[in-house]
Amino acid sequence: MTALEIVALLGGGLLAGTVNAVAGGGSLITFPLLVALGLPGVAANVSNALSVAPGYAASAVAGRPDLAGQGRRIVTIIPTVVVGTLCGSSLLLFTPRSVFDLVVPFLLLAAAAMMAFQKRLRALAGEPKDNPAVFVQIAVFLCGLYGGYFNAAMGLLLIAALSLVLDETLRRISALKNVFSAVVGVTTVLTYSVFGPVNWAVVAVLAPATIVGGVIGARIAQRLPAEVLRWTIVVFATVVAAILLLT
């Protein structure tokens, strides 16, 4: 690995960790970077998932103030997140990647639309406090499935889905997203370390940078007004989807 590649990985990891904590989707920075550096698609995907996992954990720890009173909810949802992630990881390891490459831009656009039209969707679905708990379980299972398969933009999908089914502020939902992302990260680390084609040199460089970025991003997210955070997510998801469609 050349000095230039190391610098690129450090910069990409720092930026990805920050974006993950603020809006989700930071893996969409590091994954294309790894492909550009010459890693095959699946190896880049697996190495990327392992590299950003520590950043998720750092964001979750840094966002503790916004997790107050959510302990019971976290404990009841974690098993569902783990099961969804294991299912998604199995899909990645045993199915071709071409199908996901086709649908991922549309998943991102759907996530952006869910955030942009959140109030209208809530009016159609009913207030989150009136929704049964099973809605939350279904939402996190599907996001875990997605995260285990590709990981990139999982945070965007988590925020969009949880915003529809939970009666919480966006800041508290963002903090909850960081916890669930960390759970997905740990699960994929355990799975891909054994079964996936991991490039450990890449992980050794990229992972520390995502940790620093995750702490920085969590601090930024705590200070952003809810509407600014929401539209940051919408714009970022839309731009990334457009880039993927054009490339």
PDB file of C-alpha atoms in Angstrom:
ATOM      1  CA  MET A   1       0.000   0.000   0.000  1.00  0.00           C
ATOM      2  CA  THR A   2       1.473   3.355  -1.068  1.00  0.00           C
ATOM      3  CA  ALA A   3       1.656   6.507   1.050  1.00  0.00           C
ATOM      4  CA  LEU A   4      -0.903   8.180  -1.240  1.00  0.00           C
ATOM      5  CA  GLU A   5      -3.350   5.304  -0.763  1.00  0.00           C
ATOM      6  CA  ILE A   6      -2.922   5.493   3.017  1.00  0.00           C
ATOM      7  CA  VAL A   7      -3.627   9.249   2.992  1.00  0.00           C
ATOM      8  CA  ALA A   8      -6.716   8.677   0.816  1.00  0.00           C
ATOM      9  CA  LEU A   9      -8.010   5.990   3.193  1.00  0.00           C
ATOM     10  CA  LEU A  10      -7.411   8.152   6.273  1.00  0.00           C
ATOM     11  CA  GLY A  11      -9.209  11.126   4.728  1.00  0.00           C
ATOM     12  CA  GLY A  12     -12.063   8.995   3.424  1.00  0.00           C
ATOM     13  CA  GLY A  13     -12.485   7.257   6.776  1.00  0.00           C
ATOM     14  CA  LEU A  14     -12.564  10.537   8.704  1.00  0.00           C
ATOM     15  CA  LEU A  15     -15.177  11.988   6.368  1.00  0.00           C
ATOM     16  CA  ALA A  16     -17.237   8.780   6.338  1.00  0.00           C
ATOM     17  CA  GLY A  17     -17.294   8.543  10.135  1.00  0.00           C
ATOM     18  CA  THR A  18     -18.464  12.133  10.418  1.00  0.00           C
ATOM     19  CA  VAL A  19     -21.176  11.733   7.786  1.00  0.00           C
ATOM     20  CA  ASN A  20     -22.380   8.469   9.329  1.00  0.00           C
ATOM     21  CA  ALA A  21     -22.934  10.129  12.692  1.00  0.00           C
ATOM     22  CA  VAL A  22     -24.648  13.220  11.270  1.00  0.00           C
ATOM     23  CA  ALA A  23     -26.818  11.800   8.500  1.00  0.00           C
ATOM     24  CA  GLY A  24     -25.875   8.195   7.765  1.00  0.00           C
ATOM     25  CA  GLY A  25     -24.483   7.005   4.445  1.00  0.00           C
ATOM     26  CA  GLY A  26     -20.783   7.519   5.088  1.00  0.00           C
ATOM     27  CA  SER A  27     -20.032   4.077   3.670  1.00  0.00           C
ATOM     28  CA  LEU A  28     -21.007   5.448   0.288  1.00  0.00           C
ATOM     29  CA  ILE A  29     -17.813   7.486   0.522  1.00  0.00           C
ATOM     30  CA  THR A  30     -15.463   4.670   1.517  1.00  0.00           C
ATOM     31  CA  PHE A  31     -16.885   1.877  -0.654  1.00  0.00           C
ATOM     32  CA  PRO A  32     -16.274   3.651  -4.000  1.00  0.00           C
ATOM     33  CA  LEU A  33     -12.851   4.680  -2.666  1.00  0.00           C
ATOM     34  CA  LEU A  34     -11.896   1.051  -2.034  1.00  0.00           C
ATOM     35  CA  VAL A  35     -13.114   0.033  -5.493  1.00  0.00           C
ATOM     36  CA  ALA A  36     -11.079   2.898  -7.003  1.00  0.00           C
ATOM     37  CA  LEU A  37      -8.014   1.598  -5.153  1.00  0.00           C
ATOM     38  CA  GLY A  38      -8.411  -1.729  -6.933  1.00  0.00           C
ATOM     39  CA  LEU A  39     -10.327  -3.993  -4.542  1.00  0.00           C
ATOM     40  CA  PRO A  40     -12.868  -6.375  -6.131  1.00  0.00           C
ATOM     41  CA  GLY A  41     -16.500  -5.496  -5.378  1.00  0.00           C
ATOM     42  CA  VAL A  42     -17.254  -8.075  -2.695  1.00  0.00           C
ATOM     43  CA  ALA A  43     -13.863  -7.645  -0.998  1.00  0.00           C
ATOM     44  CA  ALA A  44     -14.377  -3.867  -0.988  1.00  0.00           C
ATOM     45  CA  ASN A  45     -17.869  -4.273   0.461  1.00  0.00           C
ATOM     46  CA  VAL A  46     -16.749  -6.648   3.217  1.00  0.00           C
ATOM     47  CA  SER A  47     -13.626  -4.642   4.121  1.00  0.00           C
ATOM     48  CA  ASN A  48     -15.665  -1.454   4.127  1.00  0.00           C
ATOM     49  CA  ALA A  49     -18.257  -2.933   6.501  1.00  0.00           C
ATOM     50  CA  LEU A  50     -15.559  -3.953   8.966  1.00  0.00           C
ATOM     51  CA  SER A  51     -13.772  -0.611   8.706  1.00  0.00           C
ATOM     52  CA  VAL A  52     -16.783   1.585   9.504  1.00  0.00           C
ATOM     53  CA  ALA A  53     -18.043  -0.586  12.383  1.00  0.00           C
ATOM     54  CA  PRO A  54     -15.796   1.098  15.017  1.00  0.00           C
ATOM     55  CA  GLY A  55     -17.033   4.498  13.843  1.00  0.00           C
ATOM     56  CA  TYR A  56     -20.624   3.433  14.512  1.00  0.00           C
ATOM     57  CA  ALA A  57     -19.666   2.428  18.050  1.00  0.00           C
ATOM     58  CA  ALA A  58     -17.863   5.728  18.637  1.00  0.00           C
ATOM     59  CA  SER A  59     -20.921   7.672  17.443  1.00  0.00           C
ATOM     60  CA  ALA A  60     -23.191   5.662  19.751  1.00  0.00           C
ATOM     61  CA  VAL A  61     -21.002   6.401  22.766  1.00  0.00           C
ATOM     62  CA  ALA A  62     -20.664  10.080  21.911  1.00  0.00           C
ATOM     63  CA  GLY A  63     -24.454  10.396  21.497  1.00  0.00           C
ATOM     64  CA  ARG A  64     -25.340   9.048  24.962  1.00  0.00           C
ATOM     65  CA  PRO A  65     -27.227  12.198  26.104  1.00  0.00           C
ATOM     66  CA  ASP A  66     -29.867  11.644  23.420  1.00  0.00           C
ATOM     67  CA  LEU A  67     -30.320   7.985  24.441  1.00  0.00           C
ATOM     68  CA  ALA A  68     -31.686   8.814  27.892  1.00  0.00           C
ATOM     69  CA  GLY A  69     -34.869   6.842  28.566  1.00  0.00           C
ATOM     70  CA  GLN A  70     -34.430   4.557  25.537  1.00  0.00           C
ATOM     71  CA  GLY A  71     -32.671   1.658  27.277  1.00  0.00           C
ATOM     72  CA  ARG A  72     -35.686  -0.667  27.317  1.00  0.00           C
ATOM     73  CA  ARG A  73     -36.415   0.044  23.650  1.00  0.00           C
ATOM     74  CA  ILE A  74     -32.811  -0.705  22.682  1.00  0.00           C
ATOM     75  CA  VAL A  75     -32.753  -4.023  24.558  1.00  0.00           C
ATOM     76  CA  THR A  76     -35.985  -5.231  22.941  1.00  0.00           C
ATOM     77  CA  ILE A  77     -34.913  -4.306  19.407  1.00  0.00           C
ATOM     78  CA  ILE A  78     -31.274  -5.486  19.343  1.00  0.00           C
ATOM     79  CA  PRO A  79     -32.138  -9.195  18.755  1.00  0.00           C
ATOM     80  CA  THR A  80     -34.211  -8.221  15.711  1.00  0.00           C
ATOM     81  CA  VAL A  81     -31.359  -6.113  14.342  1.00  0.00           C
ATOM     82  CA  VAL A  82     -28.947  -9.036  14.769  1.00  0.00           C
ATOM     83  CA  VAL A  83     -31.243 -11.510  12.996  1.00  0.00           C
ATOM     84  CA  GLY A  84     -31.817  -9.090  10.109  1.00  0.00           C
ATOM     85  CA  THR A  85     -28.084  -8.461   9.771  1.00  0.00           C
ATOM     86  CA  LEU A  86     -27.261 -12.172   9.709  1.00  0.00           C
ATOM     87  CA  CYS A  87     -29.836 -12.696   6.962  1.00  0.00           C
ATOM     88  CA  GLY A  88     -28.376  -9.824   4.940  1.00  0.00           C
ATOM     89  CA  SER A  89     -24.801 -11.053   5.394  1.00  0.00           C
ATOM     90  CA  SER A  90     -25.848 -14.498   4.175  1.00  0.00           C
ATOM     91  CA  LEU A  91     -27.400 -12.951   1.076  1.00  0.00           C
ATOM     92  CA  LEU A  92     -24.165 -11.109   0.322  1.00  0.00           C
ATOM     93  CA  LEU A  93     -22.005 -14.200   0.681  1.00  0.00           C
ATOM     94  CA  PHE A  94     -24.244 -16.547  -1.299  1.00  0.00           C
ATOM     95  CA  THR A  95     -25.881 -14.415  -4.024  1.00  0.00           C
ATOM     96  CA  PRO A  96     -24.539 -12.304  -6.931  1.00  0.00           C
ATOM     97  CA  ARG A  97     -24.039  -8.609  -6.329  1.00  0.00           C
ATOM     98  CA  SER A  98     -25.540  -7.474  -9.637  1.00  0.00           C
ATOM     99  CA  VAL A  99     -29.126  -7.307  -8.360  1.00  0.00           C
ATOM    100  CA  PHE A 100     -28.240  -4.986  -5.513  1.00  0.00           C
ATOM    101  CA  ASP A 101     -26.201  -2.752  -7.807  1.00  0.00           C
ATOM    102  CA  LEU A 102     -29.389  -2.284  -9.810  1.00  0.00           C
ATOM    103  CA  VAL A 103     -31.756  -1.416  -6.951  1.00  0.00           C
ATOM    104  CA  VAL A 104     -29.558   0.533  -4.501  1.00  0.00           C
ATOM    105  CA  PRO A 105     -30.052   3.993  -6.103  1.00  0.00           C
ATOM    106  CA  PHE A 106     -33.805   3.550  -5.857  1.00  0.00           C
ATOM    107  CA  LEU A 107     -33.542   2.489  -2.218  1.00  0.00           C
ATOM    108  CA  LEU A 108     -31.654   5.697  -1.507  1.00  0.00           C
ATOM    109  CA  LEU A 109     -34.218   7.814  -3.329  1.00  0.00           C
ATOM    110  CA  ALA A 110     -36.965   6.095  -1.339  1.00  0.00           C
ATOM    111  CA  ALA A 111     -35.153   6.922   1.903  1.00  0.00           C
ATOM    112  CA  ALA A 112     -34.761  10.556   0.853  1.00  0.00           C
ATOM    113  CA  ALA A 113     -38.439  10.764  -0.054  1.00  0.00           C
ATOM    114  CA  MET A 114     -39.441   9.276   3.299  1.00  0.00           C
ATOM    115  CA  MET A 115     -37.503  12.004   5.081  1.00  0.00           C
ATOM    116  CA  ALA A 116     -38.632  14.839   2.792  1.00  0.00           C
ATOM    117  CA  PHE A 117     -42.314  13.932   3.067  1.00  0.00           C
ATOM    118  CA  GLN A 118     -42.150  12.671   6.632  1.00  0.00           C
ATOM    119  CA  LYS A 119     -45.072  14.760   7.908  1.00  0.00           C
ATOM    120  CA  ARG A 120     -47.389  13.700   5.087  1.00  0.00           C
ATOM    121  CA  LEU A 121     -46.458  10.043   5.514  1.00  0.00           C
ATOM    122  CA  ARG A 122     -47.103  10.292   9.248  1.00  0.00           C
ATOM    123  CA  ALA A 123     -50.534  11.705   8.517  1.00  0.00           C
ATOM    124  CA  LEU A 124     -51.294   8.695   6.346  1.00  0.00           C
ATOM    125  CA  ALA A 125     -49.791   6.135   8.731  1.00  0.00           C
ATOM    126  CA  GLY A 126     -51.059   7.709  11.947  1.00  0.00           C
ATOM    127  CA  GLU A 127     -49.040   9.159  14.796  1.00  0.00           C
ATOM    128  CA  PRO A 128     -46.004   7.043  15.772  1.00  0.00           C
ATOM    129  CA  LYS A 129     -47.272   6.766  19.343  1.00  0.00           C
ATOM    130  CA  ASP A 130     -50.364   4.986  17.995  1.00  0.00           C
ATOM    131  CA  ASN A 131     -48.374   2.435  15.991  1.00  0.00           C
ATOM    132  CA  PRO A 132     -47.989  -1.100  17.421  1.00  0.00           C
ATOM    133  CA  ALA A 133     -44.514  -2.166  18.555  1.00  0.00           C
ATOM    134  CA  VAL A 134     -44.342  -4.722  15.746  1.00  0.00           C
ATOM    135  CA  PHE A 135     -43.943  -1.842  13.262  1.00  0.00           C
ATOM    136  CA  VAL A 136     -40.642  -0.901  14.921  1.00  0.00           C
ATOM    137  CA  GLN A 137     -39.485  -4.524  14.847  1.00  0.00           C
ATOM    138  CA  ILE A 138     -40.284  -4.831  11.139  1.00  0.00           C
ATOM    139  CA  ALA A 139     -38.493  -1.556  10.379  1.00  0.00           C
ATOM    140  CA  VAL A 140     -35.267  -2.479  12.157  1.00  0.00           C
ATOM    141  CA  PHE A 141     -35.288  -6.025  10.730  1.00  0.00           C
ATOM    142  CA  LEU A 142     -35.461  -4.693   7.176  1.00  0.00           C
ATOM    143  CA  CYS A 143     -32.752  -2.116   7.884  1.00  0.00           C
ATOM    144  CA  GLY A 144     -30.590  -4.815   9.471  1.00  0.00           C
ATOM    145  CA  LEU A 145     -31.144  -6.982   6.390  1.00  0.00           C
ATOM    146  CA  TYR A 146     -30.019  -4.109   4.187  1.00  0.00           C
ATOM    147  CA  GLY A 147     -27.052  -3.299   6.421  1.00  0.00           C
ATOM    148  CA  GLY A 148     -25.839  -6.884   6.494  1.00  0.00           C
ATOM    149  CA  TYR A 149     -25.988  -7.039   2.714  1.00  0.00           C
ATOM    150  CA  PHE A 150     -24.383  -3.732   1.733  1.00  0.00           C
ATOM    151  CA  ASN A 151     -24.204  -1.412   4.776  1.00  0.00           C
ATOM    152  CA  ALA A 152     -23.880   1.808   2.786  1.00  0.00           C
ATOM    153  CA  ALA A 153     -26.706   4.284   3.524  1.00  0.00           C
ATOM    154  CA  MET A 154     -28.117   1.987   6.208  1.00  0.00           C
ATOM    155  CA  GLY A 155     -28.159   4.966   8.588  1.00  0.00           C
ATOM    156  CA  LEU A 156     -30.297   6.917   6.126  1.00  0.00           C
ATOM    157  CA  LEU A 157     -32.796   4.087   5.937  1.00  0.00           C
ATOM    158  CA  LEU A 158     -32.827   3.629   9.704  1.00  0.00           C
ATOM    159  CA  ILE A 159     -33.555   7.291  10.361  1.00  0.00           C
ATOM    160  CA  ALA A 160     -36.244   7.396   7.678  1.00  0.00           C
ATOM    161  CA  ALA A 161     -37.942   4.231   8.947  1.00  0.00           C
ATOM    162  CA  LEU A 162     -37.692   5.009  12.659  1.00  0.00           C
ATOM    163  CA  SER A 163     -39.024   8.529  12.098  1.00  0.00           C
ATOM    164  CA  LEU A 164     -42.254   7.009  10.827  1.00  0.00           C
ATOM    165  CA  VAL A 165     -42.785   4.541  13.664  1.00  0.00           C
ATOM    166  CA  LEU A 166     -41.368   6.310  16.739  1.00  0.00           C
ATOM    167  CA  ASP A 167     -42.734   9.384  18.513  1.00  0.00           C
ATOM    168  CA  GLU A 168     -39.290  10.917  19.151  1.00  0.00           C
ATOM    169  CA  THR A 169     -37.289  13.949  18.074  1.00  0.00           C
ATOM    170  CA  LEU A 170     -34.958  13.513  15.127  1.00  0.00           C
ATOM    171  CA  ARG A 171     -31.931  13.976  17.370  1.00  0.00           C
ATOM    172  CA  ARG A 172     -33.003  11.085  19.626  1.00  0.00           C
ATOM    173  CA  ILE A 173     -33.771   8.947  16.582  1.00  0.00           C
ATOM    174  CA  SER A 174     -30.331   9.780  15.167  1.00  0.00           C
ATOM    175  CA  ALA A 175     -28.707   8.636  18.437  1.00  0.00           C
ATOM    176  CA  LEU A 176     -30.770   5.434  18.322  1.00  0.00           C
ATOM    177  CA  LYS A 177     -29.671   4.932  14.734  1.00  0.00           C
ATOM    178  CA  ASN A 178     -26.036   5.038  15.860  1.00  0.00           C
ATOM    179  CA  VAL A 179     -26.659   2.273  18.411  1.00  0.00           C
ATOM    180  CA  PHE A 180     -28.374   0.008  15.886  1.00  0.00           C
ATOM    181  CA  SER A 181     -25.660   0.736  13.317  1.00  0.00           C
ATOM    182  CA  ALA A 182     -23.072  -0.330  15.896  1.00  0.00           C
ATOM    183  CA  VAL A 183     -24.960  -3.597  16.454  1.00  0.00           C
ATOM    184  CA  VAL A 184     -25.017  -4.215  12.708  1.00  0.00           C
ATOM    185  CA  GLY A 185     -21.293  -3.407  12.620  1.00  0.00           C
ATOM    186  CA  VAL A 186     -20.417  -5.902  15.353  1.00  0.00           C
ATOM    187  CA  THR A 187     -22.525  -8.607  13.712  1.00  0.00           C
ATOM    188  CA  THR A 188     -20.924  -8.091  10.302  1.00  0.00           C
ATOM    189  CA  VAL A 189     -17.448  -8.045  11.848  1.00  0.00           C
ATOM    190  CA  LEU A 190     -18.046 -11.448  13.430  1.00  0.00           C
ATOM    191  CA  THR A 191     -19.571 -12.850  10.224  1.00  0.00           C
ATOM    192  CA  TYR A 192     -17.223 -11.415   7.602  1.00  0.00           C
ATOM    193  CA  SER A 193     -14.087 -12.033   9.675  1.00  0.00           C
ATOM    194  CA  VAL A 194     -14.775 -15.745   9.379  1.00  0.00           C
ATOM    195  CA  PHE A 195     -16.463 -16.067   5.978  1.00  0.00           C
ATOM    196  CA  GLY A 196     -15.704 -12.896   3.998  1.00  0.00           C
ATOM    197  CA  PRO A 197     -12.715 -11.937   1.801  1.00  0.00           C
ATOM    198  CA  VAL A 198     -11.402  -9.195   4.128  1.00  0.00           C
ATOM    199  CA  ASN A 199      -8.437  -6.979   3.218  1.00  0.00           C
ATOM    200  CA  TRP A 200      -7.044  -6.483   6.718  1.00  0.00           C
ATOM    201  CA  ALA A 201      -4.489  -3.865   5.648  1.00  0.00           C
ATOM    202  CA  VAL A 202      -7.308  -1.626   4.483  1.00  0.00           C
ATOM    203  CA  VAL A 203      -9.252  -2.202   7.698  1.00  0.00           C
ATOM    204  CA  ALA A 204      -6.189  -1.346   9.820  1.00  0.00           C
ATOM    205  CA  VAL A 205      -5.892   2.067   8.149  1.00  0.00           C
ATOM    206  CA  LEU A 206      -9.554   2.930   7.624  1.00  0.00           C
ATOM    207  CA  ALA A 207     -11.085   1.846  10.942  1.00  0.00           C
ATOM    208  CA  PRO A 208      -9.208   4.310  13.235  1.00  0.00           C
ATOM    209  CA  ALA A 209     -10.154   7.189  10.945  1.00  0.00           C
ATOM    210  CA  THR A 210     -13.857   6.303  11.127  1.00  0.00           C
ATOM    211  CA  ILE A 211     -13.665   6.265  14.937  1.00  0.00           C
ATOM    212  CA  VAL A 212     -12.369   9.842  15.031  1.00  0.00           C
ATOM    213  CA  GLY A 213     -14.929  10.908  12.440  1.00  0.00           C
ATOM    214  CA  GLY A 214     -17.739   9.206  14.355  1.00  0.00           C
ATOM    215  CA  VAL A 215     -16.984  11.159  17.525  1.00  0.00           C
ATOM    216  CA  ILE A 216     -16.786  14.438  15.607  1.00  0.00           C
ATOM    217  CA  GLY A 217     -20.014  13.736  13.716  1.00  0.00           C
ATOM    218  CA  ALA A 218     -21.971  12.849  16.856  1.00  0.00           C
ATOM    219  CA  ARG A 219     -20.997  16.172  18.410  1.00  0.00           C
ATOM    220  CA  ILE A 220     -22.087  18.007  15.272  1.00  0.00           C
ATOM    221  CA  ALA A 221     -25.423  16.148  15.168  1.00  0.00           C
ATOM    222  CA  GLN A 222     -26.200  17.168  18.764  1.00  0.00           C
ATOM    223  CA  ARG A 223     -25.936  20.840  17.792  1.00  0.00           C
ATOM    224  CA  LEU A 224     -27.840  20.823  14.515  1.00  0.00           C
ATOM    225  CA  PRO A 225     -31.506  21.954  14.500  1.00  0.00           C
ATOM    226  CA  ALA A 226     -33.908  19.142  13.585  1.00  0.00           C
ATOM    227  CA  GLU A 227     -34.872  20.623  10.213  1.00  0.00           C
ATOM    228  CA  VAL A 228     -31.239  21.175   9.217  1.00  0.00           C
ATOM    229  CA  LEU A 229     -30.438  17.572  10.116  1.00  0.00           C
ATOM    230  CA  ARG A 230     -33.457  16.274   8.222  1.00  0.00           C
ATOM    231  CA  TRP A 231     -32.671  18.173   5.022  1.00  0.00           C
ATOM    232  CA  THR A 232     -28.989  17.291   5.249  1.00  0.00           C
ATOM    233  CA  ILE A 233     -30.056  13.661   5.106  1.00  0.00           C
ATOM    234  CA  VAL A 234     -32.440  14.281   2.193  1.00  0.00           C
ATOM    235  CA  VAL A 235     -29.865  16.153   0.097  1.00  0.00           C
ATOM    236  CA  PHE A 236     -27.063  13.687   0.790  1.00  0.00           C
ATOM    237  CA  ALA A 237     -29.170  10.649  -0.103  1.00  0.00           C
ATOM    238  CA  THR A 238     -30.444  12.267  -3.299  1.00  0.00           C
ATOM    239  CA  VAL A 239     -26.982  13.278  -4.474  1.00  0.00           C
ATOM    240  CA  VAL A 240     -25.506   9.846  -3.830  1.00  0.00           C
ATOM    241  CA  ALA A 241     -28.420   8.135  -5.601  1.00  0.00           C
ATOM    242  CA  ALA A 242     -27.960  10.404  -8.615  1.00  0.00           C
ATOM    243  CA  ILE A 243     -24.242   9.597  -8.757  1.00  0.00           C
ATOM    244  CA  LEU A 244     -24.928   5.867  -8.605  1.00  0.00           C
ATOM    245  CA  LEU A 245     -27.551   6.104 -11.354  1.00  0.00           C
ATOM    246  CA  LEU A 246     -25.173   8.047 -13.605  1.00  0.00           C
ATOM    247  CA  THR A 247     -22.268   5.697 -13.030  1.00  0.00           C
TER     248      THR A 247
END
